[in-house]
PDB file of C-alpha atoms in Angstrom:
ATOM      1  CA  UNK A   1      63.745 -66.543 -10.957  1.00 75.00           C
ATOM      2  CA  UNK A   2      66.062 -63.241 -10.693  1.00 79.00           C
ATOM      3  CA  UNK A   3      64.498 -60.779  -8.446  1.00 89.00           C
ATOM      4  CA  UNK A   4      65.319 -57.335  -7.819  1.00 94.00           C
ATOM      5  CA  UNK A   5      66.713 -56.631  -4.041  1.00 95.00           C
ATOM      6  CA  UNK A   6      66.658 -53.594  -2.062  1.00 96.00           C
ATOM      7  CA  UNK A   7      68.400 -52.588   1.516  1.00 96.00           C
ATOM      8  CA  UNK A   8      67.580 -51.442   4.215  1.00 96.00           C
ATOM      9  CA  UNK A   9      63.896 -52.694   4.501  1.00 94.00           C
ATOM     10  CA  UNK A  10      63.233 -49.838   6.875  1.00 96.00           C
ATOM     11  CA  UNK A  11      65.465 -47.127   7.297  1.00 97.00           C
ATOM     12  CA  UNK A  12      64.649 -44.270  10.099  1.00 97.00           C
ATOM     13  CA  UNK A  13      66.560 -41.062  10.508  1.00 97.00           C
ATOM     14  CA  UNK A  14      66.426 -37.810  11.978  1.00 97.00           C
ATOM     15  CA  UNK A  15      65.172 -34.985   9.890  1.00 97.00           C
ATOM     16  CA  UNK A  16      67.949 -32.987   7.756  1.00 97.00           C
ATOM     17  CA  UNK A  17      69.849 -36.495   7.531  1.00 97.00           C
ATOM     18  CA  UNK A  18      71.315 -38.084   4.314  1.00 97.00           C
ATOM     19  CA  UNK A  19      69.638 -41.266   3.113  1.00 98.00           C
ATOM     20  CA  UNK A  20      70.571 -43.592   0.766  1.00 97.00           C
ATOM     21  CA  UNK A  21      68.666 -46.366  -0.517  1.00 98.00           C
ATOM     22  CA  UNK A  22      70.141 -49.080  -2.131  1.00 97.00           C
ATOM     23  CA  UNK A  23      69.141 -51.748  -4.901  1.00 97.00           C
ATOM     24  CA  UNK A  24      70.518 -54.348  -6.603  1.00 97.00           C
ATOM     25  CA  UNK A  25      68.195 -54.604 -10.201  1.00 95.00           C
ATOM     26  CA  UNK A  26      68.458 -57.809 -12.193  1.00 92.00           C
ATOM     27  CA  UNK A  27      71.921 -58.700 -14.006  1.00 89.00           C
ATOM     28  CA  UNK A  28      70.986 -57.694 -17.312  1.00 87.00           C
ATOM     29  CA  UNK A  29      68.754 -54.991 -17.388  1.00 90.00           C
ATOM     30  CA  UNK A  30      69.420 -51.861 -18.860  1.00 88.00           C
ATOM     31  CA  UNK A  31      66.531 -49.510 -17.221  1.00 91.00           C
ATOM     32  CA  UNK A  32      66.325 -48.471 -14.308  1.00 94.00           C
ATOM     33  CA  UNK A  33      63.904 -46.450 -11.972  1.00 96.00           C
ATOM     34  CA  UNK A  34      62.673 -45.443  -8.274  1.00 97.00           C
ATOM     35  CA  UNK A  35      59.095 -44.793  -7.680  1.00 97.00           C
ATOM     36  CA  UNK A  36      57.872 -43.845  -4.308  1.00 96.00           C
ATOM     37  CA  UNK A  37      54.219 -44.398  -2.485  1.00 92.00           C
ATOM     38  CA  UNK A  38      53.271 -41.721   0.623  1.00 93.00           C
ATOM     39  CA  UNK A  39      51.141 -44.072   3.105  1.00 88.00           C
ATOM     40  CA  UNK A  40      47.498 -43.745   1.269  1.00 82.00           C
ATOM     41  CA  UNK A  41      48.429 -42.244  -1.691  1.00 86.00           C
ATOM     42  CA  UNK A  42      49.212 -43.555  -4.759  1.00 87.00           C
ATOM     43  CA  UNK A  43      52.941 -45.154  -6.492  1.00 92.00           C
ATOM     44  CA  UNK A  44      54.762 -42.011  -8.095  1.00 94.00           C
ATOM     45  CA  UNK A  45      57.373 -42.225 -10.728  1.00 95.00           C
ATOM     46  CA  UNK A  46      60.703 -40.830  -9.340  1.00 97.00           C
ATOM     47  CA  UNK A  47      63.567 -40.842 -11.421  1.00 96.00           C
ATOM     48  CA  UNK A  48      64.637 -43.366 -14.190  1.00 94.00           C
ATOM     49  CA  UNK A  49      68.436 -44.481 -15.127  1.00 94.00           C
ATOM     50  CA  UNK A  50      69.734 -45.657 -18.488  1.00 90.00           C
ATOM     51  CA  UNK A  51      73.177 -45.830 -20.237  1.00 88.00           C
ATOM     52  CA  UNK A  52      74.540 -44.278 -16.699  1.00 90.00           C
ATOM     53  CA  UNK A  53      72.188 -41.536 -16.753  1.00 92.00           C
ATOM     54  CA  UNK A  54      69.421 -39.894 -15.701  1.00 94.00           C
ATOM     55  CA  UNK A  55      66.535 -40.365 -19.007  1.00 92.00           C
ATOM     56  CA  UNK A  56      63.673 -38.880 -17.200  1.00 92.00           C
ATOM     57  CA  UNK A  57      62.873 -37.253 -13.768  1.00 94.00           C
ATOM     58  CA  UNK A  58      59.756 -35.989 -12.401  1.00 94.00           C
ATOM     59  CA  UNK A  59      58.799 -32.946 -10.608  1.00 93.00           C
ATOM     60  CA  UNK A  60      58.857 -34.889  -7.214  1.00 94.00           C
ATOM     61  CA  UNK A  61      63.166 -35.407  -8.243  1.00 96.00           C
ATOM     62  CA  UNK A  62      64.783 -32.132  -6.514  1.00 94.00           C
ATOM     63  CA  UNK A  63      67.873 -30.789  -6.025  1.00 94.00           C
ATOM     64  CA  UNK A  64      67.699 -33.081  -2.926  1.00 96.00           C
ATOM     65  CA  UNK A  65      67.744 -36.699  -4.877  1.00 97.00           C
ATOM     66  CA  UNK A  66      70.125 -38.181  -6.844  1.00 97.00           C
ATOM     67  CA  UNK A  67      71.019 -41.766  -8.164  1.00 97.00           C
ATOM     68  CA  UNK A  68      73.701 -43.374  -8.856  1.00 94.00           C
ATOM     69  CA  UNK A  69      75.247 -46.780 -10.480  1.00 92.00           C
ATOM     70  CA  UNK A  70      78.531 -47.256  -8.904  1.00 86.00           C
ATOM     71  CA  UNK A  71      79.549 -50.788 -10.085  1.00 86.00           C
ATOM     72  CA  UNK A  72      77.621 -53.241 -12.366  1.00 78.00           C
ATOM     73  CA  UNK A  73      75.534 -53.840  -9.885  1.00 86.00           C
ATOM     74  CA  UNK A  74      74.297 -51.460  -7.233  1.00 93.00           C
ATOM     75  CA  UNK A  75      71.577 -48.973  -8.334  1.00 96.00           C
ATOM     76  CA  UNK A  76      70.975 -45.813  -5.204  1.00 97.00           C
ATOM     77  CA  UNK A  77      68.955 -43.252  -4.247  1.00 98.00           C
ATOM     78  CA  UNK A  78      70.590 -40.692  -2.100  1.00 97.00           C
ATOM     79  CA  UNK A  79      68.407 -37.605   0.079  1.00 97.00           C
ATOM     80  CA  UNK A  80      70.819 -35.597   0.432  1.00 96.00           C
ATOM     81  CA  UNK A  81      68.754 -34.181   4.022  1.00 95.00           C
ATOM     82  CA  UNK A  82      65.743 -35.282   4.403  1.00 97.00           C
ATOM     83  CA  UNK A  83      62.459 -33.833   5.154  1.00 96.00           C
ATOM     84  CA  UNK A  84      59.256 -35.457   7.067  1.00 97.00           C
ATOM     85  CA  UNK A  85      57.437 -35.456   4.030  1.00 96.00           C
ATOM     86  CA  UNK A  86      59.896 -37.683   2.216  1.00 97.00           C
ATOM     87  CA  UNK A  87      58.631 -40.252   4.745  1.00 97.00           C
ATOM     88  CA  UNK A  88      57.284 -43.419   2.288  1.00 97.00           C
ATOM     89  CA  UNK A  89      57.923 -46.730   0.701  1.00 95.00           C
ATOM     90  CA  UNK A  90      60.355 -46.268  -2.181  1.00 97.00           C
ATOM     91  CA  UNK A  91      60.708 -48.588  -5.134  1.00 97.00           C
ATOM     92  CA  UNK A  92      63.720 -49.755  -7.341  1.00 97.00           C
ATOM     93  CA  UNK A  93      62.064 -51.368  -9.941  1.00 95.00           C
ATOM     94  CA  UNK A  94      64.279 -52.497 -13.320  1.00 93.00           C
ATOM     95  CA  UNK A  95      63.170 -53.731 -16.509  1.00 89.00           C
ATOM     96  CA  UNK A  96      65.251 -55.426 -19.485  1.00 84.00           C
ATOM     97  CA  UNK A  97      65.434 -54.381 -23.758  1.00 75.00           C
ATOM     98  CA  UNK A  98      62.969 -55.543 -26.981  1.00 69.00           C
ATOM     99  CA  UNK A  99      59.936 -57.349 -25.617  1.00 61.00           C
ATOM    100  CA  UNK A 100      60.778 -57.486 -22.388  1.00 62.00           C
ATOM    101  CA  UNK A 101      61.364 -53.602 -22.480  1.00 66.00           C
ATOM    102  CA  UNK A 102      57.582 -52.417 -20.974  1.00 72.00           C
ATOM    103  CA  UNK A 103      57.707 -55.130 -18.312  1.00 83.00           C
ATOM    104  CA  UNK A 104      59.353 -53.260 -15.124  1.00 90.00           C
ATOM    105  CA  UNK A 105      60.227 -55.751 -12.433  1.00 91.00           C
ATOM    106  CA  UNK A 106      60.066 -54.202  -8.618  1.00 93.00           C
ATOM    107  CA  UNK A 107      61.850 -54.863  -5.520  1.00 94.00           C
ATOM    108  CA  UNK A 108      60.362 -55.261  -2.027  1.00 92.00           C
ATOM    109  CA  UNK A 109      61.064 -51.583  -1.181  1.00 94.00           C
ATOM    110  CA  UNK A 110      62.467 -49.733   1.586  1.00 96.00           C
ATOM    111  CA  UNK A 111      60.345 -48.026   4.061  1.00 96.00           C
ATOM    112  CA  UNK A 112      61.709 -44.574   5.034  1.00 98.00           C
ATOM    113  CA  UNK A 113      60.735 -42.791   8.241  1.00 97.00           C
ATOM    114  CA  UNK A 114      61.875 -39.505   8.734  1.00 97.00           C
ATOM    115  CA  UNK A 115      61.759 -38.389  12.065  1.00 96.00           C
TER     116      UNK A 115
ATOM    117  CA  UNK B   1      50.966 -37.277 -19.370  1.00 69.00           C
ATOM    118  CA  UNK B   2      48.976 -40.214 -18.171  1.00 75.00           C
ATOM    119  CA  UNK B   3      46.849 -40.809 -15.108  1.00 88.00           C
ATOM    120  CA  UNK B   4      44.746 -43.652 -13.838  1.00 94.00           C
ATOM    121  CA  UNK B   5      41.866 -43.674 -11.695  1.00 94.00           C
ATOM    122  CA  UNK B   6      40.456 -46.697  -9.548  1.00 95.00           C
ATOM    123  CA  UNK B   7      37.699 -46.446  -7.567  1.00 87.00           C
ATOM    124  CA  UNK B   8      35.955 -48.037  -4.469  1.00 78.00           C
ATOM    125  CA  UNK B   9      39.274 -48.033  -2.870  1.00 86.00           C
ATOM    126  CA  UNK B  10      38.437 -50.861  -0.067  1.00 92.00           C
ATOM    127  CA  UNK B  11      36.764 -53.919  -1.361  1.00 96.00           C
ATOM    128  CA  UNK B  12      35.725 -56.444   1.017  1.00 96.00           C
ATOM    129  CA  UNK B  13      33.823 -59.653  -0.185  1.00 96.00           C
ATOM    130  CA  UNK B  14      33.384 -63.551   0.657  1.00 97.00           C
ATOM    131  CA  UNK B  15      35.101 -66.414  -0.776  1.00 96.00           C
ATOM    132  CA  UNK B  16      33.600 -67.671  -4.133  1.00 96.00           C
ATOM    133  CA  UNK B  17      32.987 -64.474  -4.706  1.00 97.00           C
ATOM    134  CA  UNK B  18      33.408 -62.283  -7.847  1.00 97.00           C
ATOM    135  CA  UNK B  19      35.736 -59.458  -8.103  1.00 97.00           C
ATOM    136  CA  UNK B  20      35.655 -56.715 -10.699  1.00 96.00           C
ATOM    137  CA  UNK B  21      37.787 -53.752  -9.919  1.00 97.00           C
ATOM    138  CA  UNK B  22      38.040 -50.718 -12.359  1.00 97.00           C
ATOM    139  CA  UNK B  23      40.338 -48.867 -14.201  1.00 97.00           C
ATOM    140  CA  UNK B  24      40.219 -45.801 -16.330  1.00 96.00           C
ATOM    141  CA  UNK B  25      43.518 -43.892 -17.658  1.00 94.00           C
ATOM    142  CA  UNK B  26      43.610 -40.697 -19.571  1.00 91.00           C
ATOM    143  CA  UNK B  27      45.893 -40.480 -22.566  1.00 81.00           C
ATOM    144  CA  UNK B  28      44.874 -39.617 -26.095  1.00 72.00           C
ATOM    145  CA  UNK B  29      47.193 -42.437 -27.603  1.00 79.00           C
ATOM    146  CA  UNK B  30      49.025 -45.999 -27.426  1.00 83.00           C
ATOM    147  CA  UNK B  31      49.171 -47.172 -24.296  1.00 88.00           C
ATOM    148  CA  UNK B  32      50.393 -49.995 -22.606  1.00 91.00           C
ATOM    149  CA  UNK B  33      48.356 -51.301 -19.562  1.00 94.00           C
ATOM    150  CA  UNK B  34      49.528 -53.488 -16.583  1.00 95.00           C
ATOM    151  CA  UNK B  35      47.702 -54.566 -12.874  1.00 96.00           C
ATOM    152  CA  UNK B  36      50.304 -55.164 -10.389  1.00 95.00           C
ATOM    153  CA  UNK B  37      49.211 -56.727  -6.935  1.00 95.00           C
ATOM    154  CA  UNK B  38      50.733 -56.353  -3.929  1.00 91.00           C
ATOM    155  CA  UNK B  39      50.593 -59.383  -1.027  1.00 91.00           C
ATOM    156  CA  UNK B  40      51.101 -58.079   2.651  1.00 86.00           C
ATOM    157  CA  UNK B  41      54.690 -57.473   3.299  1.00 79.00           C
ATOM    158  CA  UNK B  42      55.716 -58.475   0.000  1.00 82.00           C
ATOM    159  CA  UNK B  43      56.497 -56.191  -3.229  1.00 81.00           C
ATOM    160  CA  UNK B  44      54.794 -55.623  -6.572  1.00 88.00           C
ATOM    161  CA  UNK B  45      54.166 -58.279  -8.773  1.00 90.00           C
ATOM    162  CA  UNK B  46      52.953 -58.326 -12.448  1.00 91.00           C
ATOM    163  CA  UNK B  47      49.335 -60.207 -12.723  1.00 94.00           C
ATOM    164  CA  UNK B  48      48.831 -59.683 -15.879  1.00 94.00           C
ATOM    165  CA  UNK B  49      49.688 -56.937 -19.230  1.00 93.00           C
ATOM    166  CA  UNK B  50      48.269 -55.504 -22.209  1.00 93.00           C
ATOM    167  CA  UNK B  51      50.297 -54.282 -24.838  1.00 89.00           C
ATOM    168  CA  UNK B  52      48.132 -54.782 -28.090  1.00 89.00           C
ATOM    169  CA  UNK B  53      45.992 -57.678 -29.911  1.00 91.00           C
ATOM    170  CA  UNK B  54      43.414 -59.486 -27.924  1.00 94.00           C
ATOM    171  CA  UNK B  55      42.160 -57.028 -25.288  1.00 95.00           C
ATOM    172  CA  UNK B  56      41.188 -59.754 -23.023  1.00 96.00           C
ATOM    173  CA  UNK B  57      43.947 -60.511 -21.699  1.00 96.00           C
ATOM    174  CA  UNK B  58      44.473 -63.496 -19.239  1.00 95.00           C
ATOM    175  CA  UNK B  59      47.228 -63.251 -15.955  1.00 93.00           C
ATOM    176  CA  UNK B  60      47.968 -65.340 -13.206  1.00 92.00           C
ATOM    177  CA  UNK B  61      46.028 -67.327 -10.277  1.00 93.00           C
ATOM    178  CA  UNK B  62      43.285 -66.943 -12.669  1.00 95.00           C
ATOM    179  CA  UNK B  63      42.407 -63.247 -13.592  1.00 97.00           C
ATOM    180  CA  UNK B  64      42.029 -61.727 -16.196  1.00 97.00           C
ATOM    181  CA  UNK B  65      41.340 -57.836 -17.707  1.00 97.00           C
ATOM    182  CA  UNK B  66      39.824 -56.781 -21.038  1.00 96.00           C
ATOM    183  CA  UNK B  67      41.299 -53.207 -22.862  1.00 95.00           C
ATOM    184  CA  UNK B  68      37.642 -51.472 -23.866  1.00 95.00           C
ATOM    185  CA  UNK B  69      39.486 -48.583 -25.859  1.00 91.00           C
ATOM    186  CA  UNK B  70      36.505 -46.823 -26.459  1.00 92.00           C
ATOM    187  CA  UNK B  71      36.210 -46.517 -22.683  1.00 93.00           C
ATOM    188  CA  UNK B  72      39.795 -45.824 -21.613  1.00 94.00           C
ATOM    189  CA  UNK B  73      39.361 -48.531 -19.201  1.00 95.00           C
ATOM    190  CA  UNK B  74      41.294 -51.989 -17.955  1.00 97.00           C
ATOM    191  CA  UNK B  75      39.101 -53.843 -15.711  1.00 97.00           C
ATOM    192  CA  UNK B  76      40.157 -56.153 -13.592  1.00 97.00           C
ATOM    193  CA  UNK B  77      38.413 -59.718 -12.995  1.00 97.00           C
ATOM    194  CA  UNK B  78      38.443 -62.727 -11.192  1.00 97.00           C
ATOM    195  CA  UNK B  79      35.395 -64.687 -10.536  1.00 97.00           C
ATOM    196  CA  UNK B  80      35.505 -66.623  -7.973  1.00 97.00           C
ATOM    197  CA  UNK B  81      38.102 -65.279  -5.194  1.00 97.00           C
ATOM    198  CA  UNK B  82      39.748 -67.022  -2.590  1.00 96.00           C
ATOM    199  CA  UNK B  83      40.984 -65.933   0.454  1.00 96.00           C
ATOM    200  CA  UNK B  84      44.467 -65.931  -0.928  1.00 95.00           C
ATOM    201  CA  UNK B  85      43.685 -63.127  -3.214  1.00 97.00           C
ATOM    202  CA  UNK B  86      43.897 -60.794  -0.096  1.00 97.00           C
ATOM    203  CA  UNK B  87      45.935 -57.976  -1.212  1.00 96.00           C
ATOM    204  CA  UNK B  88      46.420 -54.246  -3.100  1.00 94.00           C
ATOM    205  CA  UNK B  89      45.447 -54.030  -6.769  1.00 97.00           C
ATOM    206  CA  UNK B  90      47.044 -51.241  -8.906  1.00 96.00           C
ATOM    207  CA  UNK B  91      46.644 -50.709 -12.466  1.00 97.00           C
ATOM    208  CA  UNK B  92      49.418 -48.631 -13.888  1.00 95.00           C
ATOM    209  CA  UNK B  93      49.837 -47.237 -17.558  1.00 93.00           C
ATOM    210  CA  UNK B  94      52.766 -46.277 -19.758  1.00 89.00           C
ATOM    211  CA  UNK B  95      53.332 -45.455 -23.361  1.00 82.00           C
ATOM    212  CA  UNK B  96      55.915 -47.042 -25.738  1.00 71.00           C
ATOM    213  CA  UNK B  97      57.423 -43.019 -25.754  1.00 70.00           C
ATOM    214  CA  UNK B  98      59.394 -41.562 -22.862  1.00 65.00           C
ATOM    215  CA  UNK B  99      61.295 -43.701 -20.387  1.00 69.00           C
ATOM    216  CA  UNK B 100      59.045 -46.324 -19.769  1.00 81.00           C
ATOM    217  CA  UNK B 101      57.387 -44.548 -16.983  1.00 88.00           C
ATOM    218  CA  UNK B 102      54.623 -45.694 -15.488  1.00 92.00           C
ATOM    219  CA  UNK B 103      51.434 -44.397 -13.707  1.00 93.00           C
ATOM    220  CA  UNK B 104      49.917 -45.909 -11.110  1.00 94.00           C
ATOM    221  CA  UNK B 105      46.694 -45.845  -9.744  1.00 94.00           C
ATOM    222  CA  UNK B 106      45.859 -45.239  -6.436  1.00 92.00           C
ATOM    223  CA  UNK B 107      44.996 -49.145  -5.679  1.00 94.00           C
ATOM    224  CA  UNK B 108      42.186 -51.204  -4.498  1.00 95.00           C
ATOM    225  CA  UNK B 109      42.810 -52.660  -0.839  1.00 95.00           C
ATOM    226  CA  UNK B 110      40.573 -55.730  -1.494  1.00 97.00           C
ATOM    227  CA  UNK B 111      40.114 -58.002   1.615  1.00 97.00           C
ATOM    228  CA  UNK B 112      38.316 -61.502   1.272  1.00 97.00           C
ATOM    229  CA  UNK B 113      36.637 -62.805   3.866  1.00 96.00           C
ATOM    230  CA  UNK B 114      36.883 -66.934   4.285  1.00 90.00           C
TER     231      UNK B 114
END
């Protein structure tokens, strides 16, 4: 069954660093989205991605995030310098069109440690 | 915008056990509902999704949830557990408006004890 990927697993880096987050969604989707989860708190919706777009962003999506689709394939999150709160698990998470539209599909995520 | 509360964060019971874990969401209309579980050191998975008709609903590895409208809630159920079933429990929420977003819970860390 297709899964969605992500790289690194972990990722560590010095405070003030740029950060970028990678994921590969399944082949066809069309949506596409990062949440994030702070170690005891809950998921949080980050940004999501259609048509080569942003379609919605929360308040959480700064000046300091941005996303990207640079082929047919790759789907990142960049930090452009990161802070020690940005420290969490973030989720690429990709979902298809008609029925199978509310069904979002995650990846393992990437744990981020921000030193 | 929609948010969903689950309680008793850390549930720890036997095998053969039943398991019940709650879920309330706040949002005056249509909603879609969804538990996700999450196995140590592996990512989200779908157990099981409401979107409309029956409101019990039936996942996998044998639990269900039932939609009680009138409650705003989408319990989660299993009723007899096995030590498999170790893992984090989120219900999440989104509405057939917007992006698609959804809104997680904060999770139930349920542990079962062989």
């Amino acid at each position: 069954e297709p899964e969605v990927t992500q790289t690194p697993s972990h990722q560590v880096t010095q405070m003030g660093q740029e950060v970028i987050l990678r994921c590969v969604p399944i082949s066809n989707h069309l949506y596409f989205y990062w949440y994030r989860q702070i170690l005891g708190q809950k998921v949080e919706f980050l940004v999501s991605f259609y048509n080569n777009e942003i379609s919605e962003k929360s308040e959480i999506f700064d000046d300091q995030f941005s996303v990207e689709r640079p082929d047919g394939s790759n789907f990142t999150l960049k930090i452009r310098s990161t802070k020690l709160e940005d420290s969490a698990m973030y989720f690429c998470a990709s979902c298809g069109w008609g029925e199978r539209y509310n069904e979002q599909f995650f990846g393992p995520g990437t744990r981020l440690t921000v030193l | 915008a929609q948010s969903v509360s689950q309680h008793n964060h850390h549930v720890i019971l036997s095998e053969a056990a039943s398991l019940e874990l709650g879920c309330n969401y706040s949002y005056g209309g249509t909603v879609n509902l969804f538990w996700y579980v999450q196995y140590p050191g592996q990512h989200l998975q779908l157990l099981l999704k409401y979107f409309s008709g029956d409101p019990l609903v039936k996942g996998i590895k044998g639990f269900e949830a039932e939609f009680i409208k009138s409650k705003f809630s989408f319990n989660l159920r299993k009723p007899s557990v096995q030590w498999s079933d170790t893992a984090e429990y989120f219900c999440a929420v989104n509405t057939n408006y917007g992006n698609n977003r959804l809104a997680f819970g904060k999770g139930n860390q349920v542990v079962v004890i062989p």
